[in-house]
Amino acid sequence: MLHNEGEPELRNWTSYNFQTLRDDVFLLGRDGTVTGRRFAPVRSACAVLVTSQNQNREWIYSQQQTVSEEGYSGQSFSSHFPHSVRTKETKSCDDCHLSASNNNNAWMAMTLMQGTQFYNFMYRFVYTALGHEGFEATVVTERDEPQAVIGSNLHKLAFPEEYKKHKDRHEALEEAYEHPGNDILRGLKPFAKQENEVLNLQLRGEYLYAAAGKGGLRVYDVANIDQKGFSERMTTAPVSPLGQRFYVKSKYATAVASPTTLGVDPTASLPDSIFPNKYRIHRPENQEAVNRDDKQPIHPLYAFIYVTDKYEGLIVVNAATLLDGNPTNNFLKRAVTLNPNGVLNGANSITIAGTHAYITCDRGLVIVDINNPVEPRVVSEIGAPALKNPRAVQIQFRYAFVCDAEGVKVIDVTDPEHARAVSGAVVPIAEANNIYVVRTYAYVAAGKQGLVILDVEQPEHPRIDQVFNAGGEINDARDVKVGMTNVSLFAYIADGHNGLRVVQLTSPESTPGNNGFSPRPNPELIATRHTHSPALAISKGLDRDRAVDESGNQLSVFGRRGARPLNFAEMVRMYMIDGKLFTVPEIKDGNLKENRDIRSFYGAPGK
């Protein structure tokens, strides 16, 4: 109930994660219709996650997202024009445009509402890929508010007895639920366990998508992960193994990507040939932003799951039928397979940013246009000598950060169809297995070295900020994801044979400038889950600060009629003139650092 009205007797108790609200950053969008849709600051609105318990104390759903009528994510935003404007302490030019020193890439991503992964929500359960042993869902937080991460500073303050128990068991996380990764039935034939090898996974809503090696793409229903009334909390056949098909076979699936972790439902946008049974409609009177015409509020690419296969390249799977609540049409199948002339042979990772998929493979980094998801096309390629055996890629605004055999390298993807390697932007790391970029820092799972933290405030000049291995305990790091819980930042590391590691990166007690835009991390190992098999990958959390993608497609609902994020053309105007980048000088204390007129500077493209 709204604001917990306090009714004495309810058959169903619903709680909200209030910590998901945030208002400490500068976001820029378009205001509502009543003000002429002028440019205006934007704030977080009702970004709630809902958990519900019935009268039998069964958690019938856990931390699920809300979805607006037209299909936008309920992680909502509202334009919020200020009631007053100060004359001294205000925004400067490089709050909205590229700075001359190129040190505001993360700030620009945040201002344009593309997100910076700083506020990502990792849920109460963290999902870990365990190879031939399937996967595991590990409880990493307390259930009660404040939802403290077990072993954290907040846990010590809010749950002192539970914190002491955690310390007494040597910081081990005990509650976890496993799935072997194989199906009970495949038709009527027992499914061979060794065929499945969960290598990579992604949670989105009630489903977990997994790249399972020879098992191809596997989808698991995890809606009842916290439901004690179910003996099998995670399953591939919630209705019947004969009445649905939650898998797509491939030769050797290596990675899977959902184009967003937000709960968007694009079914109203899909043509009848792909999704004939519309149950969401676009209402023109709502004046929601649209992508191409008044019938497509959400881009169709968000109806698909994207899988990389070592031999087959890119496999696009229509997953829209999982969104309509109808179990009779859940027969997943390929929409298309892309691997022209073997360009995607050896594909091992994929990241989606806007209408482009970034895939690492034997040839290097291959960029695929998925604006029409059923007709993808290769548009760009960065190979040797710039990249050598790449294995992971992350995107932040204008740059791609790639892990390869030599370390971490930076690619300029301002124009994805003309991507270029940034000369000299290399950080040598012996074993850079995966990377996760969070505002001005990048976290690298670096095998024996542990967690390598890079300073990427100036993306073309990355450098090592610190190396953390918890006194040698973290020594097989394969993957890392980062999320925030109650104003503290945490890293979740798949530490190979050591299992899942939880590292507290910041806290109000231990981190100077913790309330700032990007405080320097002060890592501390606080918890470990000793898995039965090497931990290979971690599922990414919910993007709580992302309202629009890199191509200008709106993802989150706006709370003002006609309000919206900037579209692609409006974004580009913030940093390009006539197709060329422009930069602005830094202003400190109201004075230009460079002795030149700002108007002539602004009008000189190409600097």
mmCIF file with all atom_site columns, N, CA and C in Angstrom, residues 2 16-18 20-23 25 27 42-49 64-69 71-80 110 113 262-264 288 542-548 554-560 563-565:
data_model
loop_
_atom_site.group_PDB
_atom_site.id
_atom_site.type_symbol
_atom_site.label_atom_id
_atom_site.label_alt_id
_atom_site.label_comp_id
_atom_site.label_asym_id
_atom_site.label_entity_id
_atom_site.label_seq_id
_atom_site.pdbx_PDB_ins_code
_atom_site.Cartn_x
_atom_site.Cartn_y
_atom_site.Cartn_z
_atom_site.occupancy
_atom_site.B_iso_or_equiv
_atom_site.pdbx_formal_charge
_atom_site.auth_seq_id
_atom_site.auth_comp_id
_atom_site.auth_asym_id
_atom_site.auth_atom_id
_atom_site.pdbx_PDB_model_num
ATOM 1   N N  . LEU A 1 2   ? 0.390  2.286  -0.674  1.00 0.00 ? 2   LEU A N  1
ATOM 2   C CA . LEU A 1 2   ? 1.179  3.493  -0.848  1.00 0.00 ? 2   LEU A CA 1
ATOM 3   C C  . LEU A 1 2   ? 1.600  4.074  0.499   1.00 0.00 ? 2   LEU A C  1
ATOM 4   N N  . TYR A 1 16  ? 8.276  -2.524 -0.336  1.00 0.00 ? 16  TYR A N  1
ATOM 5   C CA . TYR A 1 16  ? 8.965  -1.845 -1.418  1.00 0.00 ? 16  TYR A CA 1
ATOM 6   C C  . TYR A 1 16  ? 10.410 -1.582 -0.992  1.00 0.00 ? 16  TYR A C  1
ATOM 7   N N  . ASN A 1 17  ? 11.310 -1.595 -1.965  1.00 0.00 ? 17  ASN A N  1
ATOM 8   C CA . ASN A 1 17  ? 12.693 -1.239 -1.679  1.00 0.00 ? 17  ASN A CA 1
ATOM 9   C C  . ASN A 1 17  ? 12.846 0.276  -1.831  1.00 0.00 ? 17  ASN A C  1
ATOM 10  N N  . PHE A 1 18  ? 12.678 0.994  -0.723  1.00 0.00 ? 18  PHE A N  1
ATOM 11  C CA . PHE A 1 18  ? 12.760 2.455  -0.786  1.00 0.00 ? 18  PHE A CA 1
ATOM 12  C C  . PHE A 1 18  ? 14.152 2.923  -1.195  1.00 0.00 ? 18  PHE A C  1
ATOM 13  N N  . THR A 1 20  ? 15.826 2.287  -3.569  1.00 0.00 ? 20  THR A N  1
ATOM 14  C CA . THR A 1 20  ? 16.057 2.446  -4.996  1.00 0.00 ? 20  THR A CA 1
ATOM 15  C C  . THR A 1 20  ? 15.904 3.892  -5.457  1.00 0.00 ? 20  THR A C  1
ATOM 16  N N  . LEU A 1 21  ? 15.310 4.751  -4.632  1.00 0.00 ? 21  LEU A N  1
ATOM 17  C CA . LEU A 1 21  ? 15.195 6.158  -5.003  1.00 0.00 ? 21  LEU A CA 1
ATOM 18  C C  . LEU A 1 21  ? 16.560 6.839  -4.954  1.00 0.00 ? 21  LEU A C  1
ATOM 19  N N  . ARG A 1 22  ? 16.795 7.758  -5.876  1.00 0.00 ? 22  ARG A N  1
ATOM 20  C CA . ARG A 1 22  ? 18.063 8.479  -5.862  1.00 0.00 ? 22  ARG A CA 1
ATOM 21  C C  . ARG A 1 22  ? 17.850 9.860  -6.469  1.00 0.00 ? 22  ARG A C  1
ATOM 22  N N  . ASP A 1 23  ? 18.534 10.857 -5.918  1.00 0.00 ? 23  ASP A N  1
ATOM 23  C CA . ASP A 1 23  ? 18.324 12.217 -6.422  1.00 0.00 ? 23  ASP A CA 1
ATOM 24  C C  . ASP A 1 23  ? 19.595 13.049 -6.329  1.00 0.00 ? 23  ASP A C  1
ATOM 25  N N  . VAL A 1 25  ? 22.207 13.196 -8.554  1.00 0.00 ? 25  VAL A N  1
ATOM 26  C CA . VAL A 1 25  ? 22.952 13.371 -9.791  1.00 0.00 ? 25  VAL A CA 1
ATOM 27  C C  . VAL A 1 25  ? 22.202 14.320 -10.716 1.00 0.00 ? 25  VAL A C  1
ATOM 28  N N  . LEU A 1 27  ? 20.596 14.966 -14.220 1.00 0.00 ? 27  LEU A N  1
ATOM 29  C CA . LEU A 1 27  ? 20.040 14.316 -15.405 1.00 0.00 ? 27  LEU A CA 1
ATOM 30  C C  . LEU A 1 27  ? 19.343 15.371 -16.244 1.00 0.00 ? 27  LEU A C  1
ATOM 31  N N  . VAL A 1 42  ? 15.977 16.286 -14.695 1.00 0.00 ? 42  VAL A N  1
ATOM 32  C CA . VAL A 1 42  ? 15.120 15.127 -14.443 1.00 0.00 ? 42  VAL A CA 1
ATOM 33  C C  . VAL A 1 42  ? 15.569 14.489 -13.138 1.00 0.00 ? 42  VAL A C  1
ATOM 34  N N  . ARG A 1 43  ? 14.626 13.949 -12.382 1.00 0.00 ? 43  ARG A N  1
ATOM 35  C CA . ARG A 1 43  ? 14.961 13.258 -11.140 1.00 0.00 ? 43  ARG A CA 1
ATOM 36  C C  . ARG A 1 43  ? 14.364 11.858 -11.149 1.00 0.00 ? 43  ARG A C  1
ATOM 37  N N  . SER A 1 44  ? 14.871 11.024 -10.284 1.00 0.00 ? 44  SER A N  1
ATOM 38  C CA . SER A 1 44  ? 14.277 9.725  -10.070 1.00 0.00 ? 44  SER A CA 1
ATOM 39  C C  . SER A 1 44  ? 12.919 9.881  -9.431  1.00 0.00 ? 44  SER A C  1
ATOM 40  N N  . ALA A 1 45  ? 11.978 9.053  -9.842  1.00 0.00 ? 45  ALA A N  1
ATOM 41  C CA . ALA A 1 45  ? 10.640 9.099  -9.249  1.00 0.00 ? 45  ALA A CA 1
ATOM 42  C C  . ALA A 1 45  ? 10.395 7.804  -8.475  1.00 0.00 ? 45  ALA A C  1
ATOM 43  N N  . CYS A 1 46  ? 9.313  7.124  -8.740  1.00 0.00 ? 46  CYS A N  1
ATOM 44  C CA . CYS A 1 46  ? 8.943  5.944  -7.949  1.00 0.00 ? 46  CYS A CA 1
ATOM 45  C C  . CYS A 1 46  ? 9.624  4.690  -8.497  1.00 0.00 ? 46  CYS A C  1
ATOM 46  N N  . ALA A 1 47  ? 10.892 4.575  -8.233  1.00 0.00 ? 47  ALA A N  1
ATOM 47  C CA . ALA A 1 47  ? 11.665 3.436  -8.729  1.00 0.00 ? 47  ALA A CA 1
ATOM 48  C C  . ALA A 1 47  ? 11.582 2.300  -7.727  1.00 0.00 ? 47  ALA A C  1
ATOM 49  N N  . VAL A 1 48  ? 10.446 1.607  -7.718  1.00 0.00 ? 48  VAL A N  1
ATOM 50  C CA . VAL A 1 48  ? 10.205 0.610  -6.680  1.00 0.00 ? 48  VAL A CA 1
ATOM 51  C C  . VAL A 1 48  ? 10.393 -0.810 -7.197  1.00 0.00 ? 48  VAL A C  1
ATOM 52  N N  . LEU A 1 49  ? 10.787 -1.688 -6.280  1.00 0.00 ? 49  LEU A N  1
ATOM 53  C CA . LEU A 1 49  ? 10.792 -3.125 -6.496  1.00 0.00 ? 49  LEU A CA 1
ATOM 54  C C  . LEU A 1 49  ? 9.857  -3.724 -5.446  1.00 0.00 ? 49  LEU A C  1
ATOM 55  N N  . GLN A 1 64  ? 10.303 -7.889 -7.538  1.00 0.00 ? 64  GLN A N  1
ATOM 56  C CA . GLN A 1 64  ? 9.970  -7.822 -8.958  1.00 0.00 ? 64  GLN A CA 1
ATOM 57  C C  . GLN A 1 64  ? 9.760  -6.377 -9.394  1.00 0.00 ? 64  GLN A C  1
ATOM 58  N N  . GLN A 1 65  ? 10.068 -6.105 -10.653 1.00 0.00 ? 65  GLN A N  1
ATOM 59  C CA . GLN A 1 65  ? 9.896  -4.771 -11.202 1.00 0.00 ? 65  GLN A CA 1
ATOM 60  C C  . GLN A 1 65  ? 8.429  -4.522 -11.561 1.00 0.00 ? 65  GLN A C  1
ATOM 61  N N  . THR A 1 66  ? 8.093  -3.259 -11.648 1.00 0.00 ? 66  THR A N  1
ATOM 62  C CA . THR A 1 66  ? 6.788  -2.863 -12.160 1.00 0.00 ? 66  THR A CA 1
ATOM 63  C C  . THR A 1 66  ? 6.944  -2.404 -13.604 1.00 0.00 ? 66  THR A C  1
ATOM 64  N N  . VAL A 1 67  ? 5.840  -2.475 -14.370 1.00 0.00 ? 67  VAL A N  1
ATOM 65  C CA . VAL A 1 67  ? 5.846  -2.108 -15.787 1.00 0.00 ? 67  VAL A CA 1
ATOM 66  C C  . VAL A 1 67  ? 4.661  -1.194 -16.053 1.00 0.00 ? 67  VAL A C  1
ATOM 67  N N  . SER A 1 68  ? 4.867  -0.120 -16.791 1.00 0.00 ? 68  SER A N  1
ATOM 68  C CA . SER A 1 68  ? 3.780  0.805  -17.094 1.00 0.00 ? 68  SER A CA 1
ATOM 69  C C  . SER A 1 68  ? 2.833  0.198  -18.118 1.00 0.00 ? 68  SER A C  1
ATOM 70  N N  . GLU A 1 69  ? 1.678  0.820  -18.292 1.00 0.00 ? 69  GLU A N  1
ATOM 71  C CA . GLU A 1 69  ? 0.661  0.268  -19.189 1.00 0.00 ? 69  GLU A CA 1
ATOM 72  C C  . GLU A 1 69  ? 1.199  0.051  -20.599 1.00 0.00 ? 69  GLU A C  1
ATOM 73  N N  . GLY A 1 71  ? 4.269  -0.447 -21.427 1.00 0.00 ? 71  GLY A N  1
ATOM 74  C CA . GLY A 1 71  ? 5.403  -1.356 -21.488 1.00 0.00 ? 71  GLY A CA 1
ATOM 75  C C  . GLY A 1 71  ? 6.723  -0.789 -21.031 1.00 0.00 ? 71  GLY A C  1
ATOM 76  N N  . TYR A 1 72  ? 6.750  0.472  -20.589 1.00 0.00 ? 72  TYR A N  1
ATOM 77  C CA . TYR A 1 72  ? 7.993  1.039  -20.086 1.00 0.00 ? 72  TYR A CA 1
ATOM 78  C C  . TYR A 1 72  ? 8.302  0.512  -18.688 1.00 0.00 ? 72  TYR A C  1
ATOM 79  N N  . SER A 1 73  ? 9.567  0.511  -18.341 1.00 0.00 ? 73  SER A N  1
ATOM 80  C CA . SER A 1 73  ? 9.968  0.087  -17.011 1.00 0.00 ? 73  SER A CA 1
ATOM 81  C C  . SER A 1 73  ? 9.416  1.030  -15.953 1.00 0.00 ? 73  SER A C  1
ATOM 82  N N  . GLY A 1 74  ? 9.002  0.452  -14.821 1.00 0.00 ? 74  GLY A N  1
ATOM 83  C CA . GLY A 1 74  ? 8.536  1.255  -13.699 1.00 0.00 ? 74  GLY A CA 1
ATOM 84  C C  . GLY A 1 74  ? 9.647  1.893  -12.897 1.00 0.00 ? 74  GLY A C  1
ATOM 85  N N  . GLN A 1 75  ? 10.912 1.680  -13.278 1.00 0.00 ? 75  GLN A N  1
ATOM 86  C CA . GLN A 1 75  ? 12.008 2.437  -12.675 1.00 0.00 ? 75  GLN A CA 1
ATOM 87  C C  . GLN A 1 75  ? 11.923 3.848  -13.251 1.00 0.00 ? 75  GLN A C  1
ATOM 88  N N  . SER A 1 76  ? 11.020 4.625  -12.714 1.00 0.00 ? 76  SER A N  1
ATOM 89  C CA . SER A 1 76  ? 10.533 5.815  -13.405 1.00 0.00 ? 76  SER A CA 1
ATOM 90  C C  . SER A 1 76  ? 11.334 7.080  -13.099 1.00 0.00 ? 76  SER A C  1
ATOM 91  N N  . PHE A 1 77  ? 11.101 8.071  -13.940 1.00 0.00 ? 77  PHE A N  1
ATOM 92  C CA . PHE A 1 77  ? 11.752 9.374  -13.828 1.00 0.00 ? 77  PHE A CA 1
ATOM 93  C C  . PHE A 1 77  ? 10.705 10.465 -14.024 1.00 0.00 ? 77  PHE A C  1
ATOM 94  N N  . SER A 1 78  ? 11.030 11.672 -13.557 1.00 0.00 ? 78  SER A N  1
ATOM 95  C CA . SER A 1 78  ? 10.147 12.812 -13.771 1.00 0.00 ? 78  SER A CA 1
ATOM 96  C C  . SER A 1 78  ? 10.989 14.049 -14.055 1.00 0.00 ? 78  SER A C  1
ATOM 97  N N  . SER A 1 79  ? 10.565 14.816 -15.059 1.00 0.00 ? 79  SER A N  1
ATOM 98  C CA . SER A 1 79  ? 11.195 16.115 -15.263 1.00 0.00 ? 79  SER A CA 1
ATOM 99  C C  . SER A 1 79  ? 10.876 16.977 -14.052 1.00 0.00 ? 79  SER A C  1
ATOM 100 N N  . HIS A 1 80  ? 11.819 17.809 -13.660 1.00 0.00 ? 80  HIS A N  1
ATOM 101 C CA . HIS A 1 80  ? 11.703 18.481 -12.357 1.00 0.00 ? 80  HIS A CA 1
ATOM 102 C C  . HIS A 1 80  ? 12.390 19.836 -12.460 1.00 0.00 ? 80  HIS A C  1
ATOM 103 N N  . MET A 1 110 ? 25.811 9.903  -17.604 1.00 0.00 ? 110 MET A N  1
ATOM 104 C CA . MET A 1 110 ? 24.822 10.097 -16.555 1.00 0.00 ? 110 MET A CA 1
ATOM 105 C C  . MET A 1 110 ? 23.861 11.228 -16.919 1.00 0.00 ? 110 MET A C  1
ATOM 106 N N  . MET A 1 113 ? 21.274 10.279 -19.262 1.00 0.00 ? 113 MET A N  1
ATOM 107 C CA . MET A 1 113 ? 20.450 9.201  -18.703 1.00 0.00 ? 113 MET A CA 1
ATOM 108 C C  . MET A 1 113 ? 20.678 7.845  -19.371 1.00 0.00 ? 113 MET A C  1
ATOM 109 N N  . LEU A 1 262 ? 16.139 -3.906 -17.419 1.00 0.00 ? 262 LEU A N  1
ATOM 110 C CA . LEU A 1 262 ? 14.894 -3.277 -17.001 1.00 0.00 ? 262 LEU A CA 1
ATOM 111 C C  . LEU A 1 262 ? 13.694 -4.084 -17.496 1.00 0.00 ? 262 LEU A C  1
ATOM 112 N N  . GLY A 1 263 ? 12.586 -3.976 -16.773 1.00 0.00 ? 263 GLY A N  1
ATOM 113 C CA . GLY A 1 263 ? 11.382 -4.714 -17.137 1.00 0.00 ? 263 GLY A CA 1
ATOM 114 C C  . GLY A 1 263 ? 10.570 -3.987 -18.183 1.00 0.00 ? 263 GLY A C  1
ATOM 115 N N  . VAL A 1 264 ? 11.069 -3.919 -19.405 1.00 0.00 ? 264 VAL A N  1
ATOM 116 C CA . VAL A 1 264 ? 10.306 -3.313 -20.492 1.00 0.00 ? 264 VAL A CA 1
ATOM 117 C C  . VAL A 1 264 ? 9.568  -4.402 -21.256 1.00 0.00 ? 264 VAL A C  1
ATOM 118 N N  . GLU A 1 288 ? 3.267  9.565  -24.621 1.00 0.00 ? 288 GLU A N  1
ATOM 119 C CA . GLU A 1 288 ? 4.551  8.926  -24.361 1.00 0.00 ? 288 GLU A CA 1
ATOM 120 C C  . GLU A 1 288 ? 5.452  9.082  -25.576 1.00 0.00 ? 288 GLU A C  1
ATOM 121 N N  . LEU A 1 542 ? 20.113 -4.870 -11.868 1.00 0.00 ? 542 LEU A N  1
ATOM 122 C CA . LEU A 1 542 ? 19.123 -4.009 -12.505 1.00 0.00 ? 542 LEU A CA 1
ATOM 123 C C  . LEU A 1 542 ? 19.682 -2.611 -12.706 1.00 0.00 ? 542 LEU A C  1
ATOM 124 N N  . ASP A 1 543 ? 19.556 -2.088 -13.939 1.00 0.00 ? 543 ASP A N  1
ATOM 125 C CA . ASP A 1 543 ? 20.001 -0.722 -14.251 1.00 0.00 ? 543 ASP A CA 1
ATOM 126 C C  . ASP A 1 543 ? 18.992 0.273  -13.700 1.00 0.00 ? 543 ASP A C  1
ATOM 127 N N  . ARG A 1 544 ? 19.321 0.898  -12.556 1.00 0.00 ? 544 ARG A N  1
ATOM 128 C CA . ARG A 1 544 ? 18.379 1.817  -11.929 1.00 0.00 ? 544 ARG A CA 1
ATOM 129 C C  . ARG A 1 544 ? 18.550 3.266  -12.378 1.00 0.00 ? 544 ARG A C  1
ATOM 130 N N  . ASP A 1 545 ? 19.613 3.555  -13.120 1.00 0.00 ? 545 ASP A N  1
ATOM 131 C CA . ASP A 1 545 ? 19.842 4.951  -13.519 1.00 0.00 ? 545 ASP A CA 1
ATOM 132 C C  . ASP A 1 545 ? 19.821 5.110  -15.041 1.00 0.00 ? 545 ASP A C  1
ATOM 133 N N  . ARG A 1 546 ? 19.132 4.199  -15.728 1.00 0.00 ? 546 ARG A N  1
ATOM 134 C CA . ARG A 1 546 ? 19.143 4.196  -17.193 1.00 0.00 ? 546 ARG A CA 1
ATOM 135 C C  . ARG A 1 546 ? 17.716 4.401  -17.707 1.00 0.00 ? 546 ARG A C  1
ATOM 136 N N  . ALA A 1 547 ? 17.464 5.551  -18.286 1.00 0.00 ? 547 ALA A N  1
ATOM 137 C CA . ALA A 1 547 ? 16.138 5.867  -18.810 1.00 0.00 ? 547 ALA A CA 1
ATOM 138 C C  . ALA A 1 547 ? 16.065 5.743  -20.320 1.00 0.00 ? 547 ALA A C  1
ATOM 139 N N  . VAL A 1 548 ? 17.215 5.699  -20.969 1.00 0.00 ? 548 VAL A N  1
ATOM 140 C CA . VAL A 1 548 ? 17.259 5.716  -22.431 1.00 0.00 ? 548 VAL A CA 1
ATOM 141 C C  . VAL A 1 548 ? 18.524 4.994  -22.870 1.00 0.00 ? 548 VAL A C  1
ATOM 142 N N  . GLN A 1 554 ? 13.665 5.242  -25.538 1.00 0.00 ? 554 GLN A N  1
ATOM 143 C CA . GLN A 1 554 ? 13.233 5.366  -24.152 1.00 0.00 ? 554 GLN A CA 1
ATOM 144 C C  . GLN A 1 554 ? 12.973 3.988  -23.539 1.00 0.00 ? 554 GLN A C  1
ATOM 145 N N  . LEU A 1 555 ? 13.394 3.816  -22.262 1.00 0.00 ? 555 LEU A N  1
ATOM 146 C CA . LEU A 1 555 ? 13.225 2.561  -21.553 1.00 0.00 ? 555 LEU A CA 1
ATOM 147 C C  . LEU A 1 555 ? 12.333 2.692  -20.330 1.00 0.00 ? 555 LEU A C  1
ATOM 148 N N  . SER A 1 556 ? 12.406 3.815  -19.634 1.00 0.00 ? 556 SER A N  1
ATOM 149 C CA . SER A 1 556 ? 11.676 3.992  -18.380 1.00 0.00 ? 556 SER A CA 1
ATOM 150 C C  . SER A 1 556 ? 10.526 4.982  -18.547 1.00 0.00 ? 556 SER A C  1
ATOM 151 N N  . VAL A 1 557 ? 9.477  4.776  -17.758 1.00 0.00 ? 557 VAL A N  1
ATOM 152 C CA . VAL A 1 557 ? 8.322  5.654  -17.837 1.00 0.00 ? 557 VAL A CA 1
ATOM 153 C C  . VAL A 1 557 ? 8.642  7.000  -17.187 1.00 0.00 ? 557 VAL A C  1
ATOM 154 N N  . PHE A 1 558 ? 8.055  8.067  -17.732 1.00 0.00 ? 558 PHE A N  1
ATOM 155 C CA . PHE A 1 558 ? 8.212  9.420  -17.185 1.00 0.00 ? 558 PHE A CA 1
ATOM 156 C C  . PHE A 1 558 ? 6.891  9.865  -16.570 1.00 0.00 ? 558 PHE A C  1
ATOM 157 N N  . GLY A 1 559 ? 7.002  10.555 -15.433 1.00 0.00 ? 559 GLY A N  1
ATOM 158 C CA . GLY A 1 559 ? 5.830  10.902 -14.655 1.00 0.00 ? 559 GLY A CA 1
ATOM 159 C C  . GLY A 1 559 ? 5.211  12.238 -14.981 1.00 0.00 ? 559 GLY A C  1
ATOM 160 N N  . ARG A 1 560 ? 5.523  12.804 -16.117 1.00 0.00 ? 560 ARG A N  1
ATOM 161 C CA . ARG A 1 560 ? 4.869  14.034 -16.571 1.00 0.00 ? 560 ARG A CA 1
ATOM 162 C C  . ARG A 1 560 ? 4.342  13.769 -17.976 1.00 0.00 ? 560 ARG A C  1
ATOM 163 N N  . ALA A 1 563 ? 6.593  14.280 -21.063 1.00 0.00 ? 563 ALA A N  1
ATOM 164 C CA . ALA A 1 563 ? 8.014  14.345 -20.712 1.00 0.00 ? 563 ALA A CA 1
ATOM 165 C C  . ALA A 1 563 ? 8.730  13.104 -21.225 1.00 0.00 ? 563 ALA A C  1
ATOM 166 N N  . ARG A 1 564 ? 10.023 13.229 -21.440 1.00 0.00 ? 564 ARG A N  1
ATOM 167 C CA . ARG A 1 564 ? 10.789 12.109 -21.982 1.00 0.00 ? 564 ARG A CA 1
ATOM 168 C C  . ARG A 1 564 ? 12.278 12.393 -21.874 1.00 0.00 ? 564 ARG A C  1
ATOM 169 N N  . PRO A 1 565 ? 13.110 11.373 -22.095 1.00 0.00 ? 565 PRO A N  1
ATOM 170 C CA . PRO A 1 565 ? 14.551 11.628 -22.213 1.00 0.00 ? 565 PRO A CA 1
ATOM 171 C C  . PRO A 1 565 ? 14.867 12.254 -23.565 1.00 0.00 ? 565 PRO A C  1
#
